[in-house]
Coordinates of N, CA and C in Angstrom, one line a residue:
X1019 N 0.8 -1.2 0.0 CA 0.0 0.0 0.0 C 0.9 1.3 0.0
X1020 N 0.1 2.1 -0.7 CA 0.8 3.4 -0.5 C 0.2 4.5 0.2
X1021 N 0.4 5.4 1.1 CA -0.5 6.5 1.7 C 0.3 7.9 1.0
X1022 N -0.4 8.2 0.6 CA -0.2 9.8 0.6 C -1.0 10.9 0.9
X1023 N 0.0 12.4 1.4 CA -0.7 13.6 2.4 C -0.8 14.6 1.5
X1024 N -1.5 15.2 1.0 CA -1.4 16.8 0.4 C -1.7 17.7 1.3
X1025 N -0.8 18.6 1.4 CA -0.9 20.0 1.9 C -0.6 21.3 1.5
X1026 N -0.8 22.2 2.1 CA -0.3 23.3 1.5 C -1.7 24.2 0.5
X1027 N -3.0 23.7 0.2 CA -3.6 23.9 0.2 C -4.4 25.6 1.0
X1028 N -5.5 26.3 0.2 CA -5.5 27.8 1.7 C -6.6 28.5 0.5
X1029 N -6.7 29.5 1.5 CA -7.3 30.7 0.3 C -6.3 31.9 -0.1
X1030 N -6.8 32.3 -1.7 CA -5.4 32.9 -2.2 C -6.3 34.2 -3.2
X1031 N -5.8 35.0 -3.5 CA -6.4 36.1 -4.0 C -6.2 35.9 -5.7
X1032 N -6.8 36.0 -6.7 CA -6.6 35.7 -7.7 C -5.7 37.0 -8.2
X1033 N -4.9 35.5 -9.2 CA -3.1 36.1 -9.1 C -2.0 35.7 -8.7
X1034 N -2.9 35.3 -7.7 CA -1.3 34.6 -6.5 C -1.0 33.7 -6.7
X1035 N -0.3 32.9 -5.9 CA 0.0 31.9 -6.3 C 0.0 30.8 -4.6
X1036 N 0.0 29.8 -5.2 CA 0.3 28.3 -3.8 C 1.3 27.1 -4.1
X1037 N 1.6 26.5 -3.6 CA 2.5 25.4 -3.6 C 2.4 24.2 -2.6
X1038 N 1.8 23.2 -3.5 CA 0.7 22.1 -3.1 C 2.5 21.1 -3.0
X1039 N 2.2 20.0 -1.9 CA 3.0 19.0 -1.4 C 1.8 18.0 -1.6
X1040 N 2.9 16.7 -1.7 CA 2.2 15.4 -1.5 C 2.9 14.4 -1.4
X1041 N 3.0 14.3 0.0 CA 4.3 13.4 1.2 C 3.4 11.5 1.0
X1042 N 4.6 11.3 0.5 CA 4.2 9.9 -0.2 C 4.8 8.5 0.7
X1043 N 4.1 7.5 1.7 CA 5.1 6.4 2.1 C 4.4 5.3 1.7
X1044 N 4.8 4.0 2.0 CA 4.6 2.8 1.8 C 5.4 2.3 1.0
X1045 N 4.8 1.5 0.1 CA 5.6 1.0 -0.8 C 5.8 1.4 -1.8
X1046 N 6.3 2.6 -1.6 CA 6.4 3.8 -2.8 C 7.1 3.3 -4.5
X1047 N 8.0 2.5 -3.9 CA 9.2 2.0 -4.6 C 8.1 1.0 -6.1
X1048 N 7.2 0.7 -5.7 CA 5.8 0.1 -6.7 C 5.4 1.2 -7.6
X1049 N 5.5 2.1 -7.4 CA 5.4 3.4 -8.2 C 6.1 3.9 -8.8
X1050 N 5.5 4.2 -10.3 CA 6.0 4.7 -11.5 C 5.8 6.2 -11.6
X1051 N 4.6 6.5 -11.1 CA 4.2 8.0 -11.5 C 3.5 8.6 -10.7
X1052 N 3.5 10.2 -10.3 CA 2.6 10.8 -9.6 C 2.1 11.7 -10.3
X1053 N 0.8 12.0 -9.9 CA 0.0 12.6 -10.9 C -0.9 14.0 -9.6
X1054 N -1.3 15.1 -9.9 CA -2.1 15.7 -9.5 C -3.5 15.9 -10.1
X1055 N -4.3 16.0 -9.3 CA -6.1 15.9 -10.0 C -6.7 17.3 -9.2
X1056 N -8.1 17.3 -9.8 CA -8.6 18.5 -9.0 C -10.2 18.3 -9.6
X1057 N -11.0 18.6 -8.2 CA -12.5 18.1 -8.7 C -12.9 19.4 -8.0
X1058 N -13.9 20.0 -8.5 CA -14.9 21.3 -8.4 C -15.9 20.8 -8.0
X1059 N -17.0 21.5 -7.2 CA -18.5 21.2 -7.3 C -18.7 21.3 -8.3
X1060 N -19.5 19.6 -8.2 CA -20.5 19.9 -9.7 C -20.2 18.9 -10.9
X1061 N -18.3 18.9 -10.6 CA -17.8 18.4 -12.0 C -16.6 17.6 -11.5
X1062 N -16.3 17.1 -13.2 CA -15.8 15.7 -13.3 C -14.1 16.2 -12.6
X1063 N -13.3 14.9 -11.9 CA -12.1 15.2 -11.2 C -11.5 15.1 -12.8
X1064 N -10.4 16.4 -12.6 CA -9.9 16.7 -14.1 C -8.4 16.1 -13.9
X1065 N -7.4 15.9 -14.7 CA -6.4 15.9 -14.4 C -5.3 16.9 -14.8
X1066 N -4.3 17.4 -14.0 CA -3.7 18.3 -14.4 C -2.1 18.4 -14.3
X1067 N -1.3 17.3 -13.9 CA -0.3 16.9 -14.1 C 0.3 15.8 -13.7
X1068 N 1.6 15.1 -14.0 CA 2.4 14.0 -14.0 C 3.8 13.9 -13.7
X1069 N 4.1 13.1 -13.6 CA 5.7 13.4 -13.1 C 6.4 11.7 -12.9
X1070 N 7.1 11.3 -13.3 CA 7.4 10.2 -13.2 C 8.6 10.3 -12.2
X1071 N 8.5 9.1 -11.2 CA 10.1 9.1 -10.7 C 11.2 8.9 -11.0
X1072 N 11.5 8.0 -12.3 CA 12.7 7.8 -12.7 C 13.4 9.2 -13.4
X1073 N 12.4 9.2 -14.5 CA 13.2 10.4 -15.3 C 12.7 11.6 -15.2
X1074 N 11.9 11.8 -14.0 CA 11.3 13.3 -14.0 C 10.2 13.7 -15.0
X1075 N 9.9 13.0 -16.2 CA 9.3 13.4 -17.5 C 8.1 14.0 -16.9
X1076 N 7.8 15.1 -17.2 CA 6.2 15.7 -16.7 C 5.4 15.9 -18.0
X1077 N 4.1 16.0 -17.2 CA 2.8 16.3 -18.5 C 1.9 17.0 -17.6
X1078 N 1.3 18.0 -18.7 CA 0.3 18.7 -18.1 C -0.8 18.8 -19.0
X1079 N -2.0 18.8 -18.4 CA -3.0 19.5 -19.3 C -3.4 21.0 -19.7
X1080 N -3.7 20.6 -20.8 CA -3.5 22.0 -21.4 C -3.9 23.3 -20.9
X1081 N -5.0 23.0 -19.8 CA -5.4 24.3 -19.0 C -4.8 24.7 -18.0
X1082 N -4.0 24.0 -17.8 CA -3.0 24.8 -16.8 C -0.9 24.7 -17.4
X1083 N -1.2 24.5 -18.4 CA 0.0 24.6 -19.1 C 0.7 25.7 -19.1
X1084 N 2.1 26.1 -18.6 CA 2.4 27.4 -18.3 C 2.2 28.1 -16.8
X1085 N 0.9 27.8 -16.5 CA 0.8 28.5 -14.7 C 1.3 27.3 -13.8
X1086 N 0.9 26.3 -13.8 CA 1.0 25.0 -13.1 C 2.4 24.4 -13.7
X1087 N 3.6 24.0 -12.3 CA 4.6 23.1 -12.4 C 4.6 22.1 -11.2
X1088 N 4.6 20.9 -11.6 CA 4.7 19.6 -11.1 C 6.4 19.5 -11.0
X1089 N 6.8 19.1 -9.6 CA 8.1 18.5 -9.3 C 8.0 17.6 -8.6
X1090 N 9.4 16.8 -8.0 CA 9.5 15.7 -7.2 C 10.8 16.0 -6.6
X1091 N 10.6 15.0 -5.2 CA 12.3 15.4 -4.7 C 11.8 14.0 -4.4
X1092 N 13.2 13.1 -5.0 CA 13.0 11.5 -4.6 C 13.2 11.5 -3.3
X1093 N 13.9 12.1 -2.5 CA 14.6 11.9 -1.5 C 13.7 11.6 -0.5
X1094 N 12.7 13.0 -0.2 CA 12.0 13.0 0.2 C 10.3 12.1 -0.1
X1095 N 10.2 11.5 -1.0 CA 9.4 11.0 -1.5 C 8.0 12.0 -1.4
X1096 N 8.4 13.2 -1.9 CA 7.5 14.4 -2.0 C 7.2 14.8 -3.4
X1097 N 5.9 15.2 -4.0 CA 5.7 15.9 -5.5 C 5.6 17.5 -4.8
X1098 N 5.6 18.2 -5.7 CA 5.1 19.1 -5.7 C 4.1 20.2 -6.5
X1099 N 3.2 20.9 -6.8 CA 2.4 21.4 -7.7 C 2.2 23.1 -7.1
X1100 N 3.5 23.5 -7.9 CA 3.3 24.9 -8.1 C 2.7 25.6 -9.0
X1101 N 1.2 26.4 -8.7 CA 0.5 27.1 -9.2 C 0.5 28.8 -8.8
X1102 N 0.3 29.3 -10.5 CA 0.4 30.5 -10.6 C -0.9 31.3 -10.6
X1103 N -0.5 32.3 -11.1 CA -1.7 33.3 -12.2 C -3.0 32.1 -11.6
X1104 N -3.3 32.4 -10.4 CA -4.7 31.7 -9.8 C -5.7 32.6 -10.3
X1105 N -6.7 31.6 -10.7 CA -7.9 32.4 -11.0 C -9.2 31.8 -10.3
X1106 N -10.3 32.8 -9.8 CA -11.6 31.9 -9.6 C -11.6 30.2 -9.8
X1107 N -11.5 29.8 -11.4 CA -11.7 28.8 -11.7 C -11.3 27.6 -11.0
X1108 N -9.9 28.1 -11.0 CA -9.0 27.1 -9.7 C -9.5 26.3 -8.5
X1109 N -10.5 27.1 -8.6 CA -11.4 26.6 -6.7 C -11.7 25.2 -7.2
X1110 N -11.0 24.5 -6.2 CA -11.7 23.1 -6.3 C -10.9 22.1 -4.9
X1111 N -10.8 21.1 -4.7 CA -10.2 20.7 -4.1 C -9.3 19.4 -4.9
X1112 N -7.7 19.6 -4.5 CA -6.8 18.8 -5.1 C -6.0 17.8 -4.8
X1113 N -6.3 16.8 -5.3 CA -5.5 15.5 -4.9 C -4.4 15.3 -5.9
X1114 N -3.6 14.2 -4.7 CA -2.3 13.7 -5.0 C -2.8 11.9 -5.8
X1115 N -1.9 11.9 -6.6 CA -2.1 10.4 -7.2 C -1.3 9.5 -7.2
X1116 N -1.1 8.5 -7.0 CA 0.2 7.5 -7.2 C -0.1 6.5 -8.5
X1117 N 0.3 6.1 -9.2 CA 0.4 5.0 -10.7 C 1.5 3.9 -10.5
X1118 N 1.3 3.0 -10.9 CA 2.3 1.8 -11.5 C 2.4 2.2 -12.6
X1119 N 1.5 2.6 -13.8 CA 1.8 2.7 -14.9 C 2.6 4.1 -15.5
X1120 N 2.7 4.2 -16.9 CA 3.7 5.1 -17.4 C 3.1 5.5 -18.8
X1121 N 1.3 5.0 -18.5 CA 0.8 5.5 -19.9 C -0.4 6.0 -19.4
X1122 N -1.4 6.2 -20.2 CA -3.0 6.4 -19.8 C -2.6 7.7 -18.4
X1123 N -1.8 8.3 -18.2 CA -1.6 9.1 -17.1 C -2.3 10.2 -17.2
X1124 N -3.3 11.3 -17.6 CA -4.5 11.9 -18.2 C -5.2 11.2 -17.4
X1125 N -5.8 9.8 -17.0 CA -6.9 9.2 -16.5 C -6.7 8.8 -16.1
X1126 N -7.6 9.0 -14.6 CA -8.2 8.8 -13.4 C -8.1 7.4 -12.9
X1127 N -8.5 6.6 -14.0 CA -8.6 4.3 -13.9 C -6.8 4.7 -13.6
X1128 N -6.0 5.2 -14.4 CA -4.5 4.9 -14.1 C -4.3 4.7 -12.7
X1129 N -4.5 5.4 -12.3 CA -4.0 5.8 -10.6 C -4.4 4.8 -9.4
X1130 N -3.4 4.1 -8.7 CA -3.9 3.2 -7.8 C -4.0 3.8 -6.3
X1131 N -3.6 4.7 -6.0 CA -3.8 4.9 -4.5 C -3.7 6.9 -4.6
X1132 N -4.7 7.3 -3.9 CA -5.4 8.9 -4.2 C -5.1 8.9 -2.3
X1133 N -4.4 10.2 -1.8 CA -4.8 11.1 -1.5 C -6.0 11.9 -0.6
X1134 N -6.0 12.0 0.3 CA -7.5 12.8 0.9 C -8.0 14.3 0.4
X1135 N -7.3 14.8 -0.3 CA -7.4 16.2 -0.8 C -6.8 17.1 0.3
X1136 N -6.8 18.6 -0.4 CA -6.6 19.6 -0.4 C -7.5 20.6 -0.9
X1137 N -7.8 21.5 0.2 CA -8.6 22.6 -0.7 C -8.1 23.9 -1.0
X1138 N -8.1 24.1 -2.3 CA -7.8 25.4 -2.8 C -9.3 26.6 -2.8
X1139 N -8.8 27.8 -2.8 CA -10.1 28.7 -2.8 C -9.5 29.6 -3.3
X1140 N -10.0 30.1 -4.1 CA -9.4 31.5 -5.4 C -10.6 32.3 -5.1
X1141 N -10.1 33.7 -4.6 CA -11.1 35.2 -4.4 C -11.2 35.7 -5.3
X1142 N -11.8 36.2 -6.0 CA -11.9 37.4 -7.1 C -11.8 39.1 -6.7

């Protein structure tokens, strides 16, 4: 099993910016990829980045391409998801993801072990 914590979560003025953690143990070492998600009232949990442990390789979706950076520190078996230029839209609450796999990473079936969330809140 794997557990992982997101934090860093808060309310932020739009514009600002936050810097989301996601403190990873267990049998981490089963894992290929970490992914960040984000679900709104109302709507489907979207996906919005990737990050593999070996080679670092990241992916993002297109809507947050440019504001949003995904990192990792192996050491710490921590990701990280730095977001920028926050807007209203942002509001949702955001989960951390763990994967065996190294494909299908966009979707949600990929991911074996999620995170309790984090809530973000964007002011206008």
């Amino acid at each position: 099993q794997v557990q992982l914590v997101e934090s860093g979560g808060g309310l932020v003025q739009t514009g600002g910016s936050l810097r989301l953690s996601c403190a990873a143990s267990g049998r981490t070492f089963s894992t290929n990829t970490m992914g960040w998600f984000r679900q709104a009232p109302g709507k489907k949990r979207e996906f919005l980045a990737a990050v593999t442990w070996s080679t670092s390789t990241t992916y993002y979706a297109d809507s947050v391409k440019g504001r949003f950076t995904i990192s990792r520190d192996n050491a710490k078996n921590t990701i990280y998801l730095q977001m920028s230029s926050l807007k209203p839209d942002d509001t949702a609450v955001y989960y951390c993801a763990a994967s065996t796999r190294l494909v299908d990473l966009s979707r949600d079936y990929a991911y074996d072990y999620w995170g309790q969330g984090t809530q973000v809140a964007v002011s206008s």
